[in-house]
mmCIF file of N, CA and C in Angstrom:
data_model
loop_
_atom_site.group_PDB
_atom_site.id
_atom_site.type_symbol
_atom_site.label_atom_id
_atom_site.label_comp_id
_atom_site.label_asym_id
_atom_site.label_seq_id
_atom_site.Cartn_x
_atom_site.Cartn_y
_atom_site.Cartn_z
ATOM 1 N N MET A 1 -16.317 -4.049 11.630
ATOM 2 C CA MET A 1 -15.184 -4.905 11.314
ATOM 3 C C MET A 1 -14.027 -4.519 12.234
ATOM 4 N N GLU A 2 -13.362 -5.516 12.788
ATOM 5 C CA GLU A 2 -12.236 -5.293 13.700
ATOM 6 C C GLU A 2 -10.931 -5.141 12.924
ATOM 7 N N LYS A 3 -9.935 -4.576 13.595
ATOM 8 C CA LYS A 3 -8.642 -4.310 12.975
ATOM 9 C C LYS A 3 -8.031 -5.552 12.332
ATOM 10 N N ASN A 4 -8.008 -6.676 13.022
ATOM 11 C CA ASN A 4 -7.412 -7.894 12.468
ATOM 12 C C ASN A 4 -8.188 -8.424 11.266
ATOM 13 N N GLU A 5 -9.504 -8.235 11.265
ATOM 14 C CA GLU A 5 -10.313 -8.620 10.105
ATOM 15 C C GLU A 5 -9.957 -7.746 8.894
ATOM 16 N N ILE A 6 -9.701 -6.484 9.151
ATOM 17 C CA ILE A 6 -9.315 -5.571 8.074
ATOM 18 C C ILE A 6 -7.983 -6.001 7.483
ATOM 19 N N PHE A 7 -7.001 -6.295 8.331
ATOM 20 C CA PHE A 7 -5.700 -6.752 7.830
ATOM 21 C C PHE A 7 -5.861 -8.020 6.990
ATOM 22 N N LYS A 8 -6.735 -8.911 7.424
ATOM 23 C CA LYS A 8 -6.976 -10.160 6.681
ATOM 24 C C LYS A 8 -7.534 -9.858 5.291
ATOM 25 N N VAL A 9 -8.519 -8.973 5.207
ATOM 26 C CA VAL A 9 -9.104 -8.613 3.916
ATOM 27 C C VAL A 9 -8.043 -7.969 3.022
ATOM 28 N N LEU A 10 -7.237 -7.070 3.562
ATOM 29 C CA LEU A 10 -6.204 -6.409 2.776
ATOM 30 C C LEU A 10 -5.205 -7.419 2.227
ATOM 31 N N ASN A 11 -4.736 -8.319 3.063
ATOM 32 C CA ASN A 11 -3.756 -9.311 2.634
ATOM 33 C C ASN A 11 -4.324 -10.300 1.620
ATOM 34 N N GLU A 12 -5.608 -10.576 1.710
ATOM 35 C CA GLU A 12 -6.246 -11.493 0.756
ATOM 36 C C GLU A 12 -6.615 -10.804 -0.559
ATOM 37 N N ASN A 13 -6.583 -9.482 -0.570
ATOM 38 C CA ASN A 13 -6.917 -8.689 -1.758
ATOM 39 C C ASN A 13 -5.806 -7.657 -1.961
ATOM 40 N N PRO A 14 -4.629 -8.112 -2.406
ATOM 41 C CA PRO A 14 -3.438 -7.253 -2.383
ATOM 42 C C PRO A 14 -3.378 -6.150 -3.436
ATOM 43 N N VAL A 15 -4.274 -6.155 -4.398
ATOM 44 C CA VAL A 15 -4.291 -5.065 -5.374
ATOM 45 C C VAL A 15 -5.124 -3.931 -4.782
ATOM 46 N N PHE A 16 -4.555 -2.741 -4.776
ATOM 47 C CA PHE A 16 -5.277 -1.598 -4.230
ATOM 48 C C PHE A 16 -5.006 -0.374 -5.095
ATOM 49 N N PHE A 17 -5.787 0.666 -4.867
ATOM 50 C CA PHE A 17 -5.590 1.929 -5.557
ATOM 51 C C PHE A 17 -5.087 2.943 -4.545
ATOM 52 N N LEU A 18 -4.054 3.655 -4.942
ATOM 53 C CA LEU A 18 -3.395 4.622 -4.076
ATOM 54 C C LEU A 18 -3.653 6.019 -4.610
ATOM 55 N N ALA A 19 -4.211 6.887 -3.769
ATOM 56 C CA ALA A 19 -4.459 8.279 -4.144
ATOM 57 C C ALA A 19 -3.445 9.169 -3.454
ATOM 58 N N THR A 20 -2.793 10.001 -4.267
ATOM 59 C CA THR A 20 -1.846 10.999 -3.772
ATOM 60 C C THR A 20 -2.248 12.330 -4.389
ATOM 61 N N SER A 21 -1.440 13.348 -4.141
ATOM 62 C CA SER A 21 -1.687 14.621 -4.797
ATOM 63 C C SER A 21 -0.378 15.174 -5.334
ATOM 64 N N GLU A 22 -0.520 15.916 -6.410
ATOM 65 C CA GLU A 22 0.622 16.594 -7.015
ATOM 66 C C GLU A 22 0.174 18.026 -7.249
ATOM 67 N N ASN A 23 0.733 18.940 -6.446
ATOM 68 C CA ASN A 23 0.232 20.314 -6.397
ATOM 69 C C ASN A 23 -1.230 20.237 -5.991
ATOM 70 N N ASP A 24 -2.152 20.669 -6.821
ATOM 71 C CA ASP A 24 -3.561 20.571 -6.450
ATOM 72 C C ASP A 24 -4.291 19.501 -7.269
ATOM 73 N N GLN A 25 -3.535 18.618 -7.929
ATOM 74 C CA GLN A 25 -4.122 17.589 -8.784
ATOM 75 C C GLN A 25 -4.079 16.214 -8.112
ATOM 76 N N PRO A 26 -5.238 15.577 -7.897
ATOM 77 C CA PRO A 26 -5.223 14.214 -7.365
ATOM 78 C C PRO A 26 -4.609 13.253 -8.391
ATOM 79 N N ARG A 27 -3.916 12.230 -7.892
ATOM 80 C CA ARG A 27 -3.331 11.183 -8.734
ATOM 81 C C ARG A 27 -3.699 9.843 -8.117
ATOM 82 N N VAL A 28 -4.169 8.912 -8.941
ATOM 83 C CA VAL A 28 -4.552 7.585 -8.464
ATOM 84 C C VAL A 28 -3.910 6.549 -9.361
ATOM 85 N N ARG A 29 -3.392 5.476 -8.749
ATOM 86 C CA ARG A 29 -2.843 4.375 -9.538
ATOM 87 C C ARG A 29 -3.020 3.076 -8.776
ATOM 88 N N GLY A 30 -3.025 1.980 -9.548
ATOM 89 C CA GLY A 30 -3.112 0.658 -8.956
ATOM 90 C C GLY A 30 -1.749 0.254 -8.406
ATOM 91 N N MET A 31 -1.757 -0.428 -7.282
ATOM 92 C CA MET A 31 -0.530 -0.863 -6.613
ATOM 93 C C MET A 31 -0.712 -2.298 -6.124
ATOM 94 N N MET A 32 0.389 -2.876 -5.665
ATOM 95 C CA MET A 32 0.349 -4.229 -5.113
ATOM 96 C C MET A 32 0.900 -4.202 -3.679
ATOM 97 N N LEU A 33 0.065 -4.586 -2.762
ATOM 98 C CA LEU A 33 0.431 -4.650 -1.354
ATOM 99 C C LEU A 33 1.507 -5.711 -1.130
ATOM 100 N N PHE A 34 2.452 -5.426 -0.232
ATOM 101 C CA PHE A 34 3.350 -6.490 0.207
ATOM 102 C C PHE A 34 2.737 -7.181 1.420
ATOM 103 N N LYS A 35 2.394 -6.398 2.440
ATOM 104 C CA LYS A 35 1.720 -6.984 3.603
ATOM 105 C C LYS A 35 1.074 -5.887 4.437
ATOM 106 N N ALA A 36 0.100 -6.304 5.227
ATOM 107 C CA ALA A 36 -0.580 -5.402 6.151
ATOM 108 C C ALA A 36 -0.679 -6.096 7.495
ATOM 109 N N ASP A 37 -0.170 -5.433 8.519
ATOM 110 C CA ASP A 37 -0.240 -5.967 9.884
ATOM 111 C C ASP A 37 -0.076 -4.830 10.880
ATOM 112 N N GLU A 38 0.124 -5.178 12.125
ATOM 113 C CA GLU A 38 0.258 -4.180 13.198
ATOM 114 C C GLU A 38 1.404 -3.204 12.950
ATOM 115 N N LYS A 39 2.402 -3.609 12.176
ATOM 116 C CA LYS A 39 3.559 -2.744 11.908
ATOM 117 C C LYS A 39 3.292 -1.742 10.797
ATOM 118 N N GLY A 40 2.224 -1.945 10.037
ATOM 119 C CA GLY A 40 1.873 -1.013 8.976
ATOM 120 C C GLY A 40 1.409 -1.712 7.720
ATOM 121 N N ILE A 41 0.978 -0.911 6.775
ATOM 122 C CA ILE A 41 0.567 -1.398 5.460
ATOM 123 C C ILE A 41 1.734 -1.085 4.531
ATOM 124 N N VAL A 42 2.359 -2.130 4.009
ATOM 125 C CA VAL A 42 3.644 -1.997 3.329
ATOM 126 C C VAL A 42 3.518 -2.270 1.836
ATOM 127 N N PHE A 43 4.123 -1.380 1.036
ATOM 128 C CA PHE A 43 4.232 -1.568 -0.408
ATOM 129 C C PHE A 43 5.530 -0.924 -0.863
ATOM 130 N N HIS A 44 5.861 -1.102 -2.129
ATOM 131 C CA HIS A 44 7.119 -0.555 -2.644
ATOM 132 C C HIS A 44 6.905 0.089 -3.999
ATOM 133 N N THR A 45 7.866 0.928 -4.357
ATOM 134 C CA THR A 45 7.864 1.592 -5.654
ATOM 135 C C THR A 45 9.301 1.948 -6.005
ATOM 136 N N GLY A 46 9.490 2.586 -7.124
ATOM 137 C CA GLY A 46 10.824 3.026 -7.530
ATOM 138 C C GLY A 46 11.008 4.500 -7.213
ATOM 139 N N ALA A 47 12.197 4.858 -6.715
ATOM 140 C CA ALA A 47 12.479 6.248 -6.360
ATOM 141 C C ALA A 47 12.559 7.154 -7.584
ATOM 142 N N TYR A 48 12.559 6.588 -8.757
ATOM 143 C CA TYR A 48 12.613 7.346 -10.005
ATOM 144 C C TYR A 48 11.219 7.676 -10.535
ATOM 145 N N LYS A 49 10.172 7.213 -9.860
ATOM 146 C CA LYS A 49 8.802 7.394 -10.340
ATOM 147 C C LYS A 49 8.175 8.671 -9.782
ATOM 148 N N ASP A 50 7.169 9.187 -10.512
ATOM 149 C CA ASP A 50 6.419 10.356 -10.047
ATOM 150 C C ASP A 50 5.787 10.084 -8.677
ATOM 151 N N LEU A 51 5.309 8.868 -8.478
ATOM 152 C CA LEU A 51 4.696 8.495 -7.200
ATOM 153 C C LEU A 51 5.632 8.790 -6.033
ATOM 154 N N TYR A 52 6.885 8.416 -6.180
ATOM 155 C CA TYR A 52 7.863 8.633 -5.110
ATOM 156 C C TYR A 52 7.967 10.128 -4.785
ATOM 157 N N THR A 53 8.095 10.944 -5.805
ATOM 158 C CA THR A 53 8.200 12.393 -5.601
ATOM 159 C C THR A 53 6.944 12.939 -4.936
ATOM 160 N N GLN A 54 5.778 12.462 -5.376
ATOM 161 C CA GLN A 54 4.531 12.913 -4.767
ATOM 162 C C GLN A 54 4.490 12.577 -3.281
ATOM 163 N N LEU A 55 4.912 11.362 -2.927
ATOM 164 C CA LEU A 55 4.873 10.950 -1.521
ATOM 165 C C LEU A 55 5.906 11.693 -0.679
ATOM 166 N N LYS A 56 7.041 12.023 -1.256
ATOM 167 C CA LYS A 56 8.046 12.785 -0.520
ATOM 168 C C LYS A 56 7.562 14.219 -0.279
ATOM 169 N N ASN A 57 6.863 14.782 -1.265
ATOM 170 C CA ASN A 57 6.351 16.150 -1.132
ATOM 171 C C ASN A 57 5.127 16.240 -0.227
ATOM 172 N N ASN A 58 4.312 15.183 -0.227
ATOM 173 C CA ASN A 58 3.108 15.149 0.610
ATOM 174 C C ASN A 58 2.810 13.695 0.947
ATOM 175 N N PRO A 59 3.215 13.230 2.122
ATOM 176 C CA PRO A 59 3.036 11.810 2.464
ATOM 177 C C PRO A 59 1.605 11.404 2.802
ATOM 178 N N LYS A 60 0.681 12.357 2.847
ATOM 179 C CA LYS A 60 -0.715 12.001 3.117
ATOM 180 C C LYS A 60 -1.285 11.291 1.903
ATOM 181 N N ALA A 61 -1.923 10.164 2.150
ATOM 182 C CA ALA A 61 -2.447 9.360 1.046
ATOM 183 C C ALA A 61 -3.654 8.558 1.521
ATOM 184 N N GLU A 62 -4.370 8.008 0.543
ATOM 185 C CA GLU A 62 -5.464 7.092 0.842
ATOM 186 C C GLU A 62 -5.327 5.876 -0.052
ATOM 187 N N LEU A 63 -5.511 4.705 0.538
ATOM 188 C CA LEU A 63 -5.449 3.429 -0.164
ATOM 189 C C LEU A 63 -6.855 2.863 -0.186
ATOM 190 N N CYS A 64 -7.251 2.308 -1.315
ATOM 191 C CA CYS A 64 -8.590 1.736 -1.434
ATOM 192 C C CYS A 64 -8.478 0.286 -1.893
ATOM 193 N N PHE A 65 -8.968 -0.621 -1.063
ATOM 194 C CA PHE A 65 -8.967 -2.058 -1.338
ATOM 195 C C PHE A 65 -10.408 -2.490 -1.592
ATOM 196 N N PHE A 66 -10.579 -3.495 -2.446
ATOM 197 C CA PHE A 66 -11.921 -4.014 -2.706
ATOM 198 C C PHE A 66 -11.898 -5.527 -2.702
ATOM 199 N N ASP A 67 -12.702 -6.107 -1.842
ATOM 200 C CA ASP A 67 -12.894 -7.554 -1.774
ATOM 201 C C ASP A 67 -14.126 -7.859 -2.629
ATOM 202 N N MET A 68 -13.872 -8.254 -3.874
ATOM 203 C CA MET A 68 -14.959 -8.465 -4.824
ATOM 204 C C MET A 68 -15.878 -9.615 -4.403
ATOM 205 N N LYS A 69 -15.282 -10.637 -3.807
ATOM 206 C CA LYS A 69 -16.063 -11.811 -3.418
ATOM 207 C C LYS A 69 -17.125 -11.463 -2.377
ATOM 208 N N ASN A 70 -16.784 -10.560 -1.455
ATOM 209 C CA ASN A 70 -17.705 -10.203 -0.378
ATOM 210 C C ASN A 70 -18.288 -8.796 -0.512
ATOM 211 N N ASN A 71 -17.965 -8.106 -1.611
ATOM 212 C CA ASN A 71 -18.448 -6.742 -1.834
ATOM 213 C C ASN A 71 -18.146 -5.810 -0.665
ATOM 214 N N VAL A 72 -16.893 -5.794 -0.280
ATOM 215 C CA VAL A 72 -16.431 -4.935 0.809
ATOM 216 C C VAL A 72 -15.333 -4.024 0.282
ATOM 217 N N GLN A 73 -15.509 -2.746 0.495
ATOM 218 C CA GLN A 73 -14.476 -1.773 0.152
ATOM 219 C C GLN A 73 -13.891 -1.236 1.451
ATOM 220 N N ILE A 74 -12.558 -1.149 1.498
ATOM 221 C CA ILE A 74 -11.893 -0.600 2.674
ATOM 222 C C ILE A 74 -10.966 0.518 2.203
ATOM 223 N N ARG A 75 -11.213 1.720 2.728
ATOM 224 C CA ARG A 75 -10.349 2.858 2.447
ATOM 225 C C ARG A 75 -9.504 3.119 3.687
ATOM 226 N N VAL A 76 -8.221 3.277 3.480
ATOM 227 C CA VAL A 76 -7.286 3.477 4.585
ATOM 228 C C VAL A 76 -6.529 4.770 4.329
ATOM 229 N N SER A 77 -6.504 5.656 5.314
ATOM 230 C CA SER A 77 -5.826 6.933 5.120
ATOM 231 C C SER A 77 -4.843 7.213 6.246
ATOM 232 N N GLY A 78 -3.883 8.063 5.900
ATOM 233 C CA GLY A 78 -2.869 8.463 6.862
ATOM 234 C C GLY A 78 -1.656 8.996 6.133
ATOM 235 N N ALA A 79 -0.548 9.083 6.856
ATOM 236 C CA ALA A 79 0.700 9.567 6.277
ATOM 237 C C ALA A 79 1.658 8.397 6.084
ATOM 238 N N LEU A 80 2.178 8.281 4.875
ATOM 239 C CA LEU A 80 3.119 7.210 4.552
ATOM 240 C C LEU A 80 4.524 7.592 4.991
ATOM 241 N N GLU A 81 5.268 6.592 5.437
ATOM 242 C CA GLU A 81 6.654 6.791 5.844
ATOM 243 C C GLU A 81 7.539 5.893 4.996
ATOM 244 N N GLU A 82 8.608 6.450 4.462
ATOM 245 C CA GLU A 82 9.574 5.619 3.754
ATOM 246 C C GLU A 82 10.428 4.919 4.800
ATOM 247 N N THR A 83 10.704 3.649 4.560
ATOM 248 C CA THR A 83 11.550 2.892 5.473
ATOM 249 C C THR A 83 12.795 2.410 4.742
ATOM 250 N N ASN A 84 13.906 2.447 5.434
ATOM 251 C CA ASN A 84 15.155 1.933 4.866
ATOM 252 C C ASN A 84 15.582 0.656 5.587
ATOM 253 N N ASP A 85 14.613 -0.051 6.150
ATOM 254 C CA ASP A 85 14.859 -1.304 6.860
ATOM 255 C C ASP A 85 15.356 -2.357 5.866
ATOM 256 N N SER A 86 16.642 -2.644 5.923
ATOM 257 C CA SER A 86 17.234 -3.570 4.940
ATOM 258 C C SER A 86 16.684 -4.985 5.082
ATOM 259 N N SER A 87 16.325 -5.401 6.296
ATOM 260 C CA SER A 87 15.764 -6.745 6.449
ATOM 261 C C SER A 87 14.372 -6.834 5.816
ATOM 262 N N LEU A 88 13.599 -5.766 5.908
ATOM 263 C CA LEU A 88 12.283 -5.749 5.255
ATOM 264 C C LEU A 88 12.453 -5.758 3.741
ATOM 265 N N LYS A 89 13.401 -4.994 3.239
ATOM 266 C CA LYS A 89 13.645 -4.980 1.788
ATOM 267 C C LYS A 89 14.067 -6.363 1.299
ATOM 268 N N GLU A 90 14.902 -7.048 2.059
ATOM 269 C CA GLU A 90 15.327 -8.405 1.677
ATOM 270 C C GLU A 90 14.158 -9.381 1.749
ATOM 271 N N GLU A 91 13.284 -9.196 2.747
ATOM 272 C CA GLU A 91 12.083 -10.037 2.859
ATOM 273 C C GLU A 91 11.197 -9.856 1.623
ATOM 274 N N ILE A 92 11.046 -8.619 1.182
ATOM 275 C CA ILE A 92 10.237 -8.340 -0.009
ATOM 276 C C ILE A 92 10.864 -8.996 -1.229
ATOM 277 N N LEU A 93 12.167 -8.804 -1.403
ATOM 278 C CA LEU A 93 12.856 -9.372 -2.568
ATOM 279 C C LEU A 93 12.811 -10.900 -2.589
ATOM 280 N N ALA A 94 12.803 -11.526 -1.420
ATOM 281 C CA ALA A 94 12.811 -12.982 -1.334
ATOM 282 C C ALA A 94 11.421 -13.598 -1.497
ATOM 283 N N HIS A 95 10.389 -12.788 -1.395
ATOM 284 C CA HIS A 95 9.022 -13.315 -1.438
ATOM 285 C C HIS A 95 8.712 -13.897 -2.828
ATOM 286 N N PRO A 96 8.020 -15.040 -2.887
ATOM 287 C CA PRO A 96 7.699 -15.678 -4.175
ATOM 288 C C PRO A 96 6.931 -14.768 -5.141
ATOM 289 N N SER A 97 6.134 -13.854 -4.617
ATOM 290 C CA SER A 97 5.348 -12.977 -5.488
ATOM 291 C C SER A 97 6.169 -11.835 -6.076
ATOM 292 N N ARG A 98 7.446 -11.729 -5.696
ATOM 293 C CA ARG A 98 8.271 -10.607 -6.149
ATOM 294 C C ARG A 98 9.414 -11.042 -7.064
ATOM 295 N N GLU A 99 9.185 -12.091 -7.810
ATOM 296 C CA GLU A 99 10.179 -12.550 -8.787
ATOM 297 C C GLU A 99 10.557 -11.418 -9.746
ATOM 298 N N PHE A 100 9.576 -10.616 -10.140
ATOM 299 C CA PHE A 100 9.835 -9.515 -11.070
ATOM 300 C C PHE A 100 10.856 -8.529 -10.507
ATOM 301 N N LEU A 101 10.863 -8.339 -9.185
ATOM 302 C CA LEU A 101 11.847 -7.446 -8.570
ATOM 303 C C LEU A 101 13.254 -8.038 -8.638
ATOM 304 N N ARG A 102 13.342 -9.331 -8.412
ATOM 305 C CA ARG A 102 14.658 -9.976 -8.489
ATOM 306 C C ARG A 102 15.210 -9.884 -9.904
ATOM 307 N N GLN A 103 14.336 -10.016 -10.892
ATOM 308 C CA GLN A 103 14.770 -9.875 -12.284
ATOM 309 C C GLN A 103 15.229 -8.448 -12.575
ATOM 310 N N MET A 104 14.481 -7.465 -12.077
ATOM 311 C CA MET A 104 14.872 -6.071 -12.261
ATOM 312 C C MET A 104 16.222 -5.790 -11.598
ATOM 313 N N ARG A 105 16.393 -6.345 -10.411
ATOM 314 C CA ARG A 105 17.649 -6.141 -9.676
ATOM 315 C C ARG A 105 18.828 -6.743 -10.440
ATOM 316 N N GLN A 106 18.606 -7.910 -11.014
ATOM 317 C CA GLN A 106 19.666 -8.556 -11.780
ATOM 318 C C GLN A 106 20.011 -7.746 -13.032
ATOM 319 N N MET A 107 18.997 -7.238 -13.716
ATOM 320 C CA MET A 107 19.237 -6.462 -14.936
ATOM 321 C C MET A 107 19.927 -5.123 -14.629
ATOM 322 N N ALA A 108 19.514 -4.457 -13.561
ATOM 323 C CA ALA A 108 20.050 -3.130 -13.235
ATOM 324 C C ALA A 108 21.361 -3.197 -12.470
ATOM 325 N N GLY A 109 21.617 -4.330 -11.863
ATOM 326 C CA GLY A 109 22.751 -4.434 -10.948
ATOM 327 C C GLY A 109 22.277 -4.104 -9.552
ATOM 328 N N ALA A 110 22.731 -4.873 -8.576
ATOM 329 C CA ALA A 110 22.232 -4.737 -7.202
ATOM 330 C C ALA A 110 22.411 -3.327 -6.664
ATOM 331 N N GLU A 111 23.568 -2.736 -6.886
ATOM 332 C CA GLU A 111 23.830 -1.408 -6.323
ATOM 333 C C GLU A 111 22.882 -0.363 -6.908
ATOM 334 N N ASN A 112 22.698 -0.372 -8.220
ATOM 335 C CA ASN A 112 21.786 0.588 -8.863
ATOM 336 C C ASN A 112 20.345 0.356 -8.431
ATOM 337 N N PHE A 113 19.936 -0.908 -8.407
ATOM 338 C CA PHE A 113 18.555 -1.231 -8.017
ATOM 339 C C PHE A 113 18.291 -0.797 -6.581
ATOM 340 N N ASP A 114 19.214 -1.138 -5.682
ATOM 341 C CA ASP A 114 19.010 -0.845 -4.265
ATOM 342 C C ASP A 114 18.874 0.651 -3.989
ATOM 343 N N LYS A 115 19.498 1.494 -4.803
ATOM 344 C CA LYS A 115 19.398 2.952 -4.631
ATOM 345 C C LYS A 115 17.997 3.463 -4.971
ATOM 346 N N THR A 116 17.280 2.737 -5.814
ATOM 347 C CA THR A 116 15.970 3.212 -6.251
ATOM 348 C C THR A 116 14.804 2.405 -5.678
ATOM 349 N N PHE A 117 15.084 1.357 -4.923
ATOM 350 C CA PHE A 117 14.038 0.500 -4.355
ATOM 351 C C PHE A 117 13.502 1.158 -3.089
ATOM 352 N N ALA A 118 12.305 1.715 -3.182
ATOM 353 C CA ALA A 118 11.715 2.463 -2.070
ATOM 354 C C ALA A 118 10.557 1.684 -1.464
ATOM 355 N N VAL A 119 10.585 1.559 -0.145
ATOM 356 C CA VAL A 119 9.534 0.856 0.590
ATOM 357 C C VAL A 119 8.829 1.860 1.491
ATOM 358 N N PHE A 120 7.510 1.839 1.442
ATOM 359 C CA PHE A 120 6.696 2.734 2.266
ATOM 360 C C PHE A 120 5.793 1.920 3.182
ATOM 361 N N ALA A 121 5.502 2.503 4.333
ATOM 362 C CA ALA A 121 4.572 1.889 5.281
ATOM 363 C C ALA A 121 3.579 2.947 5.753
ATOM 364 N N LEU A 122 2.339 2.571 5.798
ATOM 365 C CA LEU A 122 1.285 3.422 6.346
ATOM 366 C C LEU A 122 1.047 2.935 7.764
ATOM 367 N N LYS A 123 1.408 3.786 8.729
ATOM 368 C CA LYS A 123 1.258 3.430 10.144
ATOM 369 C C LYS A 123 0.249 4.373 10.791
ATOM 370 N N ASN A 124 -0.316 3.935 11.890
ATOM 371 C CA ASN A 124 -1.295 4.759 12.611
ATOM 372 C C ASN A 124 -2.385 5.269 11.666
ATOM 373 N N ALA A 125 -2.841 4.391 10.820
ATOM 374 C CA ALA A 125 -3.833 4.747 9.811
ATOM 375 C C ALA A 125 -5.250 4.607 10.368
ATOM 376 N N LYS A 126 -6.186 5.096 9.598
ATOM 377 C CA LYS A 126 -7.603 4.948 9.919
ATOM 378 C C LYS A 126 -8.287 4.320 8.720
ATOM 379 N N ALA A 127 -9.121 3.339 8.993
ATOM 380 C CA ALA A 127 -9.833 2.632 7.924
ATOM 381 C C ALA A 127 -11.324 2.942 8.001
ATOM 382 N N VAL A 128 -11.942 2.978 6.828
ATOM 383 C CA VAL A 128 -13.395 3.100 6.718
ATOM 384 C C VAL A 128 -13.849 1.929 5.853
ATOM 385 N N VAL A 129 -14.787 1.160 6.374
ATOM 386 C CA VAL A 129 -15.299 -0.022 5.671
ATOM 387 C C VAL A 129 -16.645 0.322 5.062
ATOM 388 N N TRP A 130 -16.811 -0.064 3.799
ATOM 389 C CA TRP A 130 -18.068 0.175 3.096
ATOM 390 C C TRP A 130 -18.610 -1.144 2.571
ATOM 391 N N THR A 131 -19.908 -1.351 2.740
ATOM 392 C CA THR A 131 -20.623 -2.470 2.130
ATOM 393 C C THR A 131 -21.970 -1.928 1.634
ATOM 394 N N PHE A 132 -22.653 -2.710 0.810
ATOM 395 C CA PHE A 132 -23.984 -2.291 0.381
ATOM 396 C C PHE A 132 -24.911 -2.135 1.581
ATOM 397 N N GLN A 133 -24.739 -2.997 2.579
ATOM 398 C CA GLN A 133 -25.608 -2.965 3.751
ATOM 399 C C GLN A 133 -25.384 -1.716 4.602
ATOM 400 N N THR A 134 -24.165 -1.187 4.604
ATOM 401 C CA THR A 134 -23.868 -0.020 5.439
ATOM 402 C C THR A 134 -23.809 1.268 4.629
ATOM 403 N N ASN A 135 -24.207 1.211 3.389
ATOM 404 C CA ASN A 135 -24.075 2.337 2.465
ATOM 405 C C ASN A 135 -24.667 3.639 2.992
ATOM 406 N N LEU A 136 -25.794 3.577 3.646
ATOM 407 C CA LEU A 136 -26.474 4.786 4.106
ATOM 408 C C LEU A 136 -26.146 5.161 5.557
ATOM 409 N N GLN A 137 -25.322 4.385 6.203
ATOM 410 C CA GLN A 137 -24.956 4.670 7.594
ATOM 411 C C GLN A 137 -23.785 5.642 7.646
ATOM 412 N N PRO A 138 -23.664 6.372 8.747
ATOM 413 C CA PRO A 138 -22.512 7.265 8.895
ATOM 414 C C PRO A 138 -21.194 6.462 8.887
ATOM 415 N N LYS A 139 -20.154 7.075 8.370
ATOM 416 C CA LYS A 139 -18.853 6.411 8.337
ATOM 417 C C LYS A 139 -18.287 6.285 9.741
ATOM 418 N N THR A 140 -17.635 5.147 9.990
ATOM 419 C CA THR A 140 -16.953 4.920 11.264
ATOM 420 C C THR A 140 -15.486 4.668 10.954
ATOM 421 N N GLU A 141 -14.604 5.484 11.534
ATOM 422 C CA GLU A 141 -13.173 5.287 11.346
ATOM 423 C C GLU A 141 -12.664 4.256 12.338
ATOM 424 N N ILE A 142 -11.890 3.300 11.830
ATOM 425 C CA ILE A 142 -11.324 2.237 12.669
ATOM 426 C C ILE A 142 -9.817 2.446 12.717
ATOM 427 N N PRO A 143 -9.258 2.733 13.892
ATOM 428 C CA PRO A 143 -7.812 2.912 13.990
ATOM 429 C C PRO A 143 -7.077 1.594 13.718
ATOM 430 N N LEU A 144 -6.014 1.674 12.915
ATOM 431 C CA LEU A 144 -5.234 0.463 12.616
ATOM 432 C C LEU A 144 -3.894 0.515 13.325
#
């Protein structure tokens, strides 16, 4: 699978599982992708959450996406970077799928919300694609 095909699968299957670590304990949770492209794999969280602290203490993480329709699993690993790009944050807030964020911002007040709205991007990542057909083959890392 080529890099652009991987981005397409990720964007079409935006629910993923994110693995981090806290001390020596793995932590996994479901997340919602904002977008995946040449600039990185982008998602957001709140700076008040355990996830945020885990990523600040150890930015190495793995994301696991699953395309149920085609039985394709894609694991993406690398180091996450927090971004303070205000135009990207506004793009996220304006997106139709992020109505819940606009509601949270309204309830908390823009200034309070903006202080805790954290956006992360996984850049220079490596992907491993799994299918039933390739199950017994050696893993191949695909640079993203």
